[in-house]
Coordinates of C-alpha atoms in Angstrom, one line a residue:
X10 CA 16.9 -20.1 -37.0
X11 CA 14.7 -19.3 -34.0
X12 CA 14.4 -21.9 -31.2
X13 CA 11.0 -22.8 -29.8
X14 CA 11.1 -21.7 -26.2
X15 CA 8.9 -23.0 -23.3
X16 CA 8.2 -21.6 -19.9
X17 CA 5.9 -23.8 -17.8
X18 CA 4.8 -23.9 -14.2
X19 CA 1.9 -25.0 -12.1
X20 CA 0.7 -23.0 -9.1
X21 CA -1.2 -24.3 -6.1
X22 CA -4.1 -21.7 -5.9
X23 CA -6.4 -23.6 -3.5
X24 CA -8.4 -21.2 -1.5
X25 CA -8.9 -21.5 2.3
X26 CA -12.0 -23.4 3.5
X27 CA -15.2 -21.6 4.3
X28 CA -16.3 -20.6 0.8
X29 CA -19.1 -21.8 -1.5
X30 CA -18.3 -24.5 -4.1
X31 CA -19.7 -24.3 -7.6
X32 CA -21.2 -26.7 -10.0
X33 CA -24.3 -28.3 -8.3
X34 CA -27.5 -26.5 -7.6
X35 CA -28.3 -29.2 -5.0
X36 CA -25.1 -28.6 -3.0
X37 CA -25.5 -27.1 0.5
X38 CA -22.8 -25.9 2.8
X39 CA -19.3 -24.3 2.6
X40 CA -16.0 -25.9 1.7
X41 CA -14.4 -27.8 4.6
X42 CA -10.9 -28.1 3.1
X43 CA -9.2 -29.7 0.0
X44 CA -9.2 -33.3 -1.2
X45 CA -6.4 -32.3 -3.6
X46 CA -5.0 -29.0 -4.8
X47 CA -6.6 -26.6 -7.3
X48 CA -4.0 -25.4 -9.8
X49 CA -3.4 -22.6 -12.3
X50 CA -1.0 -24.0 -14.9
X51 CA 0.9 -21.7 -17.4
X52 CA 2.4 -23.1 -20.6
X53 CA 4.0 -20.4 -22.7
X54 CA 5.4 -21.2 -26.2
X55 CA 7.3 -18.5 -28.0
X56 CA 10.6 -17.6 -29.8
X57 CA 13.0 -14.8 -29.1
X58 CA 11.2 -12.5 -31.6
X59 CA 7.6 -13.9 -31.4
X60 CA 5.4 -13.7 -28.2
X61 CA 3.6 -16.9 -29.3
X62 CA 0.8 -18.1 -27.0
X63 CA 0.5 -18.6 -23.3
X64 CA -2.1 -21.1 -22.1
X65 CA -3.4 -20.6 -18.6
X66 CA -5.5 -23.5 -17.4
X67 CA -7.5 -23.3 -14.2
X68 CA -9.2 -25.8 -12.0
X69 CA -12.5 -24.0 -11.9
X70 CA -16.1 -24.5 -13.0
X71 CA -15.6 -21.7 -15.5
X72 CA -13.7 -18.5 -16.2
X73 CA -16.2 -15.7 -16.8
X74 CA -15.3 -12.7 -18.9
X75 CA -14.1 -10.5 -16.0
X76 CA -11.9 -13.3 -14.5
X77 CA -10.6 -14.2 -18.0
X78 CA -9.5 -10.6 -18.6
X79 CA -7.9 -10.2 -15.2
X80 CA -6.0 -13.5 -15.5
X81 CA -4.9 -12.7 -19.1
X82 CA -3.5 -9.4 -18.0
X83 CA -1.7 -11.0 -15.0
X84 CA -0.2 -13.8 -17.1
X85 CA 0.7 -11.3 -19.9
X86 CA 2.5 -9.2 -17.3
X87 CA 4.4 -12.2 -15.9
X88 CA 5.6 -13.1 -19.4
X89 CA 6.0 -9.6 -20.8
X90 CA 3.5 -10.2 -23.7
X91 CA 0.2 -8.7 -24.6
X92 CA -2.9 -10.2 -22.9
X93 CA -4.3 -10.9 -26.3
X94 CA -1.7 -13.7 -26.6
X95 CA -3.0 -15.4 -23.4
X96 CA -5.7 -18.1 -23.6
X97 CA -7.6 -18.7 -20.3
X98 CA -9.4 -22.1 -19.9
X99 CA -11.3 -23.8 -17.1
X100 CA -11.2 -27.5 -16.5
X101 CA -14.9 -27.3 -15.4
X102 CA -14.4 -29.2 -12.1
X103 CA -17.5 -29.1 -10.0
X104 CA -15.5 -28.8 -6.8
X105 CA -13.9 -25.4 -7.1
X106 CA -15.0 -22.1 -5.5
X107 CA -17.8 -20.0 -6.9
X108 CA -16.1 -16.9 -5.7
X109 CA -13.6 -16.8 -8.5
X110 CA -16.1 -16.2 -11.3
X111 CA -19.3 -15.5 -9.4
X112 CA -22.6 -16.3 -11.0
X113 CA -22.1 -18.1 -14.3
X114 CA -25.8 -18.8 -14.8
X115 CA -29.1 -17.9 -13.0
X116 CA -29.4 -21.6 -12.1
X117 CA -26.7 -21.2 -9.4
X118 CA -26.7 -17.7 -7.9
X119 CA -23.2 -16.6 -6.7
X120 CA -21.1 -13.5 -6.3
X121 CA -17.4 -12.9 -6.9
X122 CA -15.4 -12.8 -3.8
X123 CA -12.7 -10.1 -4.2
X124 CA -10.2 -11.5 -1.8
X125 CA -10.3 -14.9 -3.6
X126 CA -9.9 -13.3 -7.0
X127 CA -7.1 -11.0 -5.9
X128 CA -5.2 -13.9 -4.4
X129 CA -5.5 -15.9 -7.6
X130 CA -4.6 -13.0 -9.9
X131 CA -1.7 -11.9 -7.7
X132 CA -0.2 -15.4 -7.7
X133 CA -0.3 -15.6 -11.5
X134 CA 1.2 -12.1 -11.9
X135 CA 4.1 -12.9 -9.6
X136 CA 5.0 -16.1 -11.5
X137 CA 8.6 -16.3 -12.7
X138 CA 8.6 -17.7 -16.3
X139 CA 12.0 -18.9 -17.3
X140 CA 12.2 -20.1 -20.9
X141 CA 14.2 -23.0 -22.3
X142 CA 14.6 -24.5 -25.8
X143 CA 12.2 -27.4 -26.5
X144 CA 10.9 -29.6 -29.4
X145 CA 7.2 -30.1 -29.9
X146 CA 5.4 -33.2 -31.1
X147 CA 1.7 -34.1 -31.5
X148 CA 0.1 -37.3 -30.3
X149 CA -3.4 -38.6 -30.0
X150 CA -4.9 -41.8 -28.5
X151 CA -8.3 -43.3 -27.8
X152 CA -9.3 -43.4 -24.1
X153 CA -12.1 -45.8 -23.1
X154 CA -13.6 -45.9 -19.6
X155 CA -13.3 -42.3 -18.4
X156 CA -16.5 -40.9 -19.8
X157 CA -19.4 -41.4 -22.2
X158 CA -22.4 -39.5 -23.5
X159 CA -24.3 -38.9 -20.3
X160 CA -27.8 -39.2 -21.9
X161 CA -27.2 -42.4 -23.8
X162 CA -24.2 -44.6 -22.9
X163 CA -23.5 -45.3 -26.6
X164 CA -24.4 -41.8 -27.7
X165 CA -21.9 -39.3 -29.4
X166 CA -18.6 -38.8 -27.6
X167 CA -15.1 -37.9 -28.8
X168 CA -13.0 -40.4 -26.8
X169 CA -9.7 -39.2 -28.1
X170 CA -7.1 -37.4 -26.1
X171 CA -5.0 -34.7 -27.8
X172 CA -1.5 -34.4 -26.6
X173 CA 1.0 -31.6 -27.3
X174 CA 4.3 -33.0 -25.9
X175 CA 7.2 -30.6 -25.2
X176 CA 10.7 -32.1 -24.7
X177 CA 13.8 -30.4 -23.5
X178 CA 17.1 -30.6 -25.4
X179 CA 18.2 -33.5 -23.2
X180 CA 15.0 -35.4 -24.2
X181 CA 13.2 -35.0 -20.9
X182 CA 9.4 -34.4 -21.0
X183 CA 9.0 -30.9 -19.7
X184 CA 5.4 -30.1 -20.3
X185 CA 2.2 -31.6 -21.8
X186 CA -0.9 -29.7 -23.1
X187 CA -3.6 -32.3 -22.8
X188 CA -7.2 -32.0 -24.1
X189 CA -10.0 -34.5 -23.4
X190 CA -13.8 -34.1 -23.3
X191 CA -15.6 -35.2 -20.2
X192 CA -17.2 -33.5 -17.2
X193 CA -15.0 -33.7 -14.1
X194 CA -17.9 -34.8 -11.9
X195 CA -16.6 -37.8 -10.0
X196 CA -17.5 -35.9 -6.8
X197 CA -21.1 -35.2 -6.4
X198 CA -23.1 -32.4 -4.7
X199 CA -22.5 -34.0 -1.3
X200 CA -18.8 -33.2 -1.5
X201 CA -17.6 -30.1 0.3
X202 CA -13.9 -30.4 -0.4
X203 CA -12.0 -28.5 -3.1
X204 CA -10.9 -30.9 -5.8
X205 CA -9.5 -30.8 -9.4
X206 CA -11.3 -34.1 -9.8
X207 CA -9.9 -36.6 -12.4
X208 CA -8.0 -34.0 -14.4
X209 CA -6.0 -33.2 -11.3
X210 CA -5.3 -37.0 -10.7
X211 CA -4.2 -37.3 -14.4
X212 CA -1.8 -34.4 -13.9
X213 CA -0.3 -35.9 -10.8
X214 CA 0.2 -39.2 -12.5
X215 CA 2.1 -37.5 -15.3
X216 CA 4.5 -35.7 -13.0
X217 CA 7.1 -34.3 -13.0
X218 CA 6.1 -32.9 -16.4
X219 CA 4.0 -29.7 -16.1
X220 CA 0.5 -30.6 -17.5
X221 CA -2.0 -28.1 -18.7
X222 CA -5.5 -29.5 -19.1
X223 CA -8.0 -28.3 -21.8
X224 CA -11.6 -29.4 -21.6
X225 CA -13.2 -30.4 -24.9
X226 CA -16.7 -30.6 -26.2
X227 CA -18.0 -32.1 -23.0
X228 CA -21.5 -30.6 -22.7
X229 CA -23.2 -34.0 -22.9
X230 CA -20.3 -36.1 -21.7
X231 CA -19.5 -37.3 -18.1
X232 CA -18.5 -40.3 -16.0
X233 CA -22.2 -41.0 -15.2
X234 CA -22.0 -44.5 -16.7
X235 CA -18.3 -45.2 -16.0
X236 CA -17.6 -44.1 -12.4
X237 CA -17.6 -46.8 -9.8
X238 CA -17.8 -44.5 -6.8
X239 CA -17.8 -40.8 -5.9
X240 CA -14.7 -40.5 -3.7
X241 CA -10.9 -39.9 -4.0
X242 CA -10.2 -43.5 -5.0
X243 CA -12.4 -43.2 -8.0
X244 CA -10.9 -39.8 -8.9
X245 CA -7.5 -41.5 -8.8
X246 CA -8.7 -44.4 -10.9
X247 CA -10.2 -42.3 -13.7
X248 CA -7.3 -39.8 -13.7
X249 CA -4.9 -42.7 -13.7
X250 CA -6.7 -44.4 -16.6
X251 CA -6.3 -41.2 -18.7
X252 CA -2.7 -40.7 -17.7
X253 CA -1.8 -44.3 -18.6
X254 CA -3.1 -43.9 -22.1
X255 CA -1.3 -40.6 -22.4
X256 CA 2.0 -42.3 -21.5
X257 CA 1.3 -45.0 -24.1
X258 CA 0.9 -42.3 -26.7
X259 CA 4.0 -40.6 -25.6
X260 CA 6.0 -43.8 -25.9
X261 CA 5.4 -43.9 -29.7
X262 CA 6.8 -41.4 -32.3
X263 CA 4.6 -38.4 -32.7
X264 CA 4.1 -35.8 -35.4
X265 CA 7.0 -33.4 -35.2
X266 CA 5.8 -29.8 -35.1
X267 CA 7.7 -26.8 -36.4
X268 CA 10.1 -24.8 -34.2
X269 CA 8.1 -21.7 -34.8
X270 CA 5.8 -20.2 -32.2
X271 CA 2.1 -20.9 -32.3
X272 CA -0.2 -18.2 -33.6
X273 CA -3.5 -16.9 -32.3
X274 CA -6.4 -15.3 -34.0
X275 CA -9.5 -13.8 -32.4
X276 CA -13.0 -12.8 -33.3
X277 CA -16.3 -12.0 -31.5
X278 CA -19.6 -13.6 -32.4
X279 CA -22.8 -11.7 -31.3
X280 CA -25.7 -14.1 -30.8
X281 CA -29.3 -13.5 -29.8
X282 CA -30.6 -15.0 -26.5
X283 CA -33.5 -17.3 -27.0
X284 CA -37.0 -16.5 -25.9
X285 CA -37.6 -18.2 -22.5
X286 CA -41.1 -19.3 -21.5
X287 CA -43.0 -17.1 -19.1
X288 CA -42.7 -17.6 -15.3
X289 CA -46.0 -19.4 -14.9
X290 CA -45.3 -21.9 -17.7
X291 CA -41.9 -22.6 -16.3
X292 CA -43.2 -23.1 -12.8
X293 CA -45.8 -25.6 -14.1
X294 CA -42.9 -27.6 -15.7
X295 CA -41.1 -27.6 -12.3
X296 CA -44.2 -29.1 -10.6
X297 CA -44.5 -31.8 -13.2
X298 CA -40.9 -32.8 -13.0
X299 CA -41.0 -32.8 -9.2
X300 CA -43.8 -35.3 -9.3
X301 CA -41.9 -37.5 -11.7
X302 CA -38.8 -37.4 -9.5
X303 CA -40.8 -38.3 -6.4
X304 CA -42.2 -41.3 -8.2
X305 CA -38.9 -42.7 -9.2
X306 CA -36.3 -44.6 -7.1
X307 CA -33.3 -42.4 -6.2
X308 CA -29.7 -43.3 -7.1
X309 CA -28.0 -44.7 -10.2
X310 CA -27.7 -43.0 -13.7
X311 CA -31.5 -42.9 -14.3
X312 CA -32.1 -41.2 -10.9
X313 CA -29.3 -38.7 -11.7
X314 CA -30.9 -37.9 -15.1
X315 CA -34.2 -37.2 -13.4
X316 CA -32.6 -35.1 -10.8
X317 CA -30.7 -33.0 -13.3
X318 CA -34.0 -32.6 -15.3
X319 CA -35.5 -31.1 -12.2
X320 CA -32.6 -28.8 -11.8
X321 CA -33.0 -27.8 -15.4
X322 CA -36.7 -27.0 -15.0
X323 CA -35.9 -24.9 -11.9
X324 CA -33.1 -23.2 -13.8
X325 CA -35.4 -22.3 -16.6
X326 CA -37.8 -20.8 -14.1
X327 CA -35.0 -18.7 -12.7
X328 CA -34.2 -17.6 -16.3
X329 CA -37.8 -16.6 -16.8
X330 CA -37.7 -14.4 -13.8
X331 CA -34.3 -12.9 -14.6
X332 CA -33.6 -9.9 -16.9
X333 CA -31.6 -11.7 -19.7
X334 CA -29.8 -9.5 -22.2
X335 CA -31.1 -9.6 -25.8
X336 CA -27.8 -10.8 -27.1
X337 CA -24.4 -12.1 -25.9
X338 CA -20.9 -11.4 -27.3
X339 CA -18.9 -14.6 -27.5
X340 CA -15.1 -14.5 -27.9
X341 CA -13.8 -17.2 -30.2
X342 CA -10.2 -17.9 -31.0
X343 CA -7.9 -20.3 -32.8
X344 CA -4.4 -21.3 -31.9
X345 CA -2.4 -22.9 -34.7
X346 CA 0.9 -24.7 -34.5
X347 CA 1.9 -26.5 -37.7
X348 CA -0.8 -29.0 -38.6
X349 CA -2.6 -28.6 -35.3
X350 CA -5.4 -26.1 -34.7
X351 CA -7.2 -25.6 -31.4
X352 CA -10.6 -23.9 -31.6
X353 CA -11.5 -22.1 -28.4
X354 CA -15.1 -21.3 -27.4
X355 CA -16.6 -19.9 -24.2
X356 CA -19.4 -22.5 -24.1
X357 CA -20.3 -26.1 -23.3
X358 CA -20.6 -27.7 -26.7
X359 CA -22.2 -31.0 -27.2
X360 CA -20.1 -33.8 -28.7
X361 CA -21.8 -33.6 -32.1
X362 CA -20.9 -29.9 -32.3
X363 CA -17.3 -30.7 -31.7
X364 CA -17.4 -33.4 -34.5
X365 CA -19.0 -30.9 -36.9
X366 CA -16.3 -28.3 -36.3
X367 CA -13.6 -30.9 -36.8
X368 CA -15.2 -32.1 -40.0
X369 CA -15.6 -28.6 -41.4
X370 CA -12.1 -27.5 -40.5
X371 CA -9.5 -27.4 -43.3
X372 CA -6.7 -28.0 -40.8
X373 CA -5.2 -31.5 -40.8
X374 CA -5.7 -31.8 -37.0
X375 CA -8.4 -29.9 -35.2
X376 CA -9.2 -29.9 -31.4
X377 CA -12.3 -28.2 -30.1
X378 CA -11.9 -26.6 -26.7
X379 CA -14.7 -25.2 -24.5
X380 CA -14.9 -23.2 -21.3
X381 CA -12.3 -20.7 -22.6
X382 CA -12.1 -16.9 -22.3
X383 CA -15.6 -16.6 -20.9
X384 CA -18.6 -18.7 -20.1
X385 CA -22.0 -18.7 -21.8
X386 CA -23.5 -22.0 -20.9
X387 CA -24.6 -25.0 -22.9
X388 CA -25.0 -25.3 -26.6
X389 CA -27.3 -28.3 -27.2
X390 CA -27.9 -30.6 -30.2
X391 CA -31.3 -31.1 -31.9
X392 CA -32.1 -34.3 -30.0
X393 CA -31.6 -32.7 -26.6
X394 CA -33.7 -29.6 -27.7
X395 CA -36.5 -31.9 -28.8
X396 CA -36.3 -34.0 -25.6
X397 CA -36.1 -31.0 -23.3
X398 CA -33.1 -32.2 -21.4
X399 CA -31.5 -30.4 -18.5
X400 CA -29.1 -28.6 -20.8
X401 CA -31.8 -27.6 -23.3
X402 CA -33.9 -26.1 -20.5
X403 CA -31.1 -23.7 -19.4
X404 CA -29.3 -22.9 -22.6
X405 CA -29.2 -19.3 -23.8
X406 CA -29.4 -20.3 -27.4
X407 CA -32.1 -21.8 -29.7
X408 CA -31.3 -24.2 -32.5
X409 CA -31.1 -21.6 -35.3
X410 CA -28.7 -19.6 -33.2
X411 CA -26.7 -22.8 -32.5
X412 CA -26.4 -23.4 -36.2
X413 CA -25.2 -19.8 -36.7
X414 CA -22.6 -20.3 -34.0
X415 CA -21.3 -23.4 -35.7
X416 CA -21.3 -21.9 -39.2
X417 CA -19.7 -18.6 -38.2
X418 CA -17.0 -20.4 -36.2
X419 CA -16.2 -22.7 -39.0
X420 CA -15.9 -19.8 -41.4
X421 CA -13.6 -18.0 -39.1
X422 CA -11.5 -21.1 -38.5
X423 CA -11.0 -21.6 -42.2
X424 CA -10.5 -17.9 -43.2

């Protein structure tokens, strides 16, 4: 009988200061240093005769298609497996460098910085991956207090953490693949230090196990209503809260998973880009929202909502002026291990979309992961589209196309 084999490591890939940070259109200035490390974490599950799947999780705003391809090739070379067996996911921290991926959306112009990319890719390619026998178990637990729906405090939000625990033959916890849905936006646009935000703090609190973090359907989920500050103490508090709940889950018996390697399947969905309003109409919206923002008091959740609406209006104006492609090719994949299925998409799904995909899945346990193997922006729900929220203003997809994405993904998952 084949043994399930694990190779896991976490690399400090923090760039030097002096580079632009990504995530906030309102941010000005270059990075001044690091509040905490940015990491590339590799978790590879295989057997002697099956390459299995290697997860590469990166503390970054996103992993565009070019960066995803380069990192998959580098990780595949390190493990000696085809790149198609590598899944590359971003945590979506808003305190990472823009130079890794470059421009992910017209709302924040940026360019790839080749020295930063090469340093990251070379570090992954040079990684030594030594495998050891492990057992795998699945755990899940509710986590209250890290994030909520960022438009309505009691709005839709999946507050469960999914936990793949990997124990060595002596019973030691060697690695954890953790997924949870919430924007890592404890730090705001005023921050000029690199940070993994609360996912990094959760990782540190779960040491010495190697922890890979997968971001869920977090398009409309953030700590907007839960954070008590915007500095390192709050990062540690939110990350510690998540980690403490993970430890509680790990202290109980989990679902034992088979000793066989996980399997991966891939497809590509071609989706049309929505018709964006003309430039003059978009600029009128910017003026109207600017007047609204100037009339409201700054600060607090309501002030942040108004500010992001203004950023959305400006973003849509930039989209109006840009030459958008008629369609986008979205890579979608599933990784299956026993009863557990991870659905991987290169977008920021809203919480209701994650719930729909879970409900439609025929797998006993389904986790919906975004920001994976590419990045194509927000996918919004009908209420956001009707309200004209920040995300709805800058999405590439209208509601019929959103429904197509969900339907075709569900069909693929269940095929």
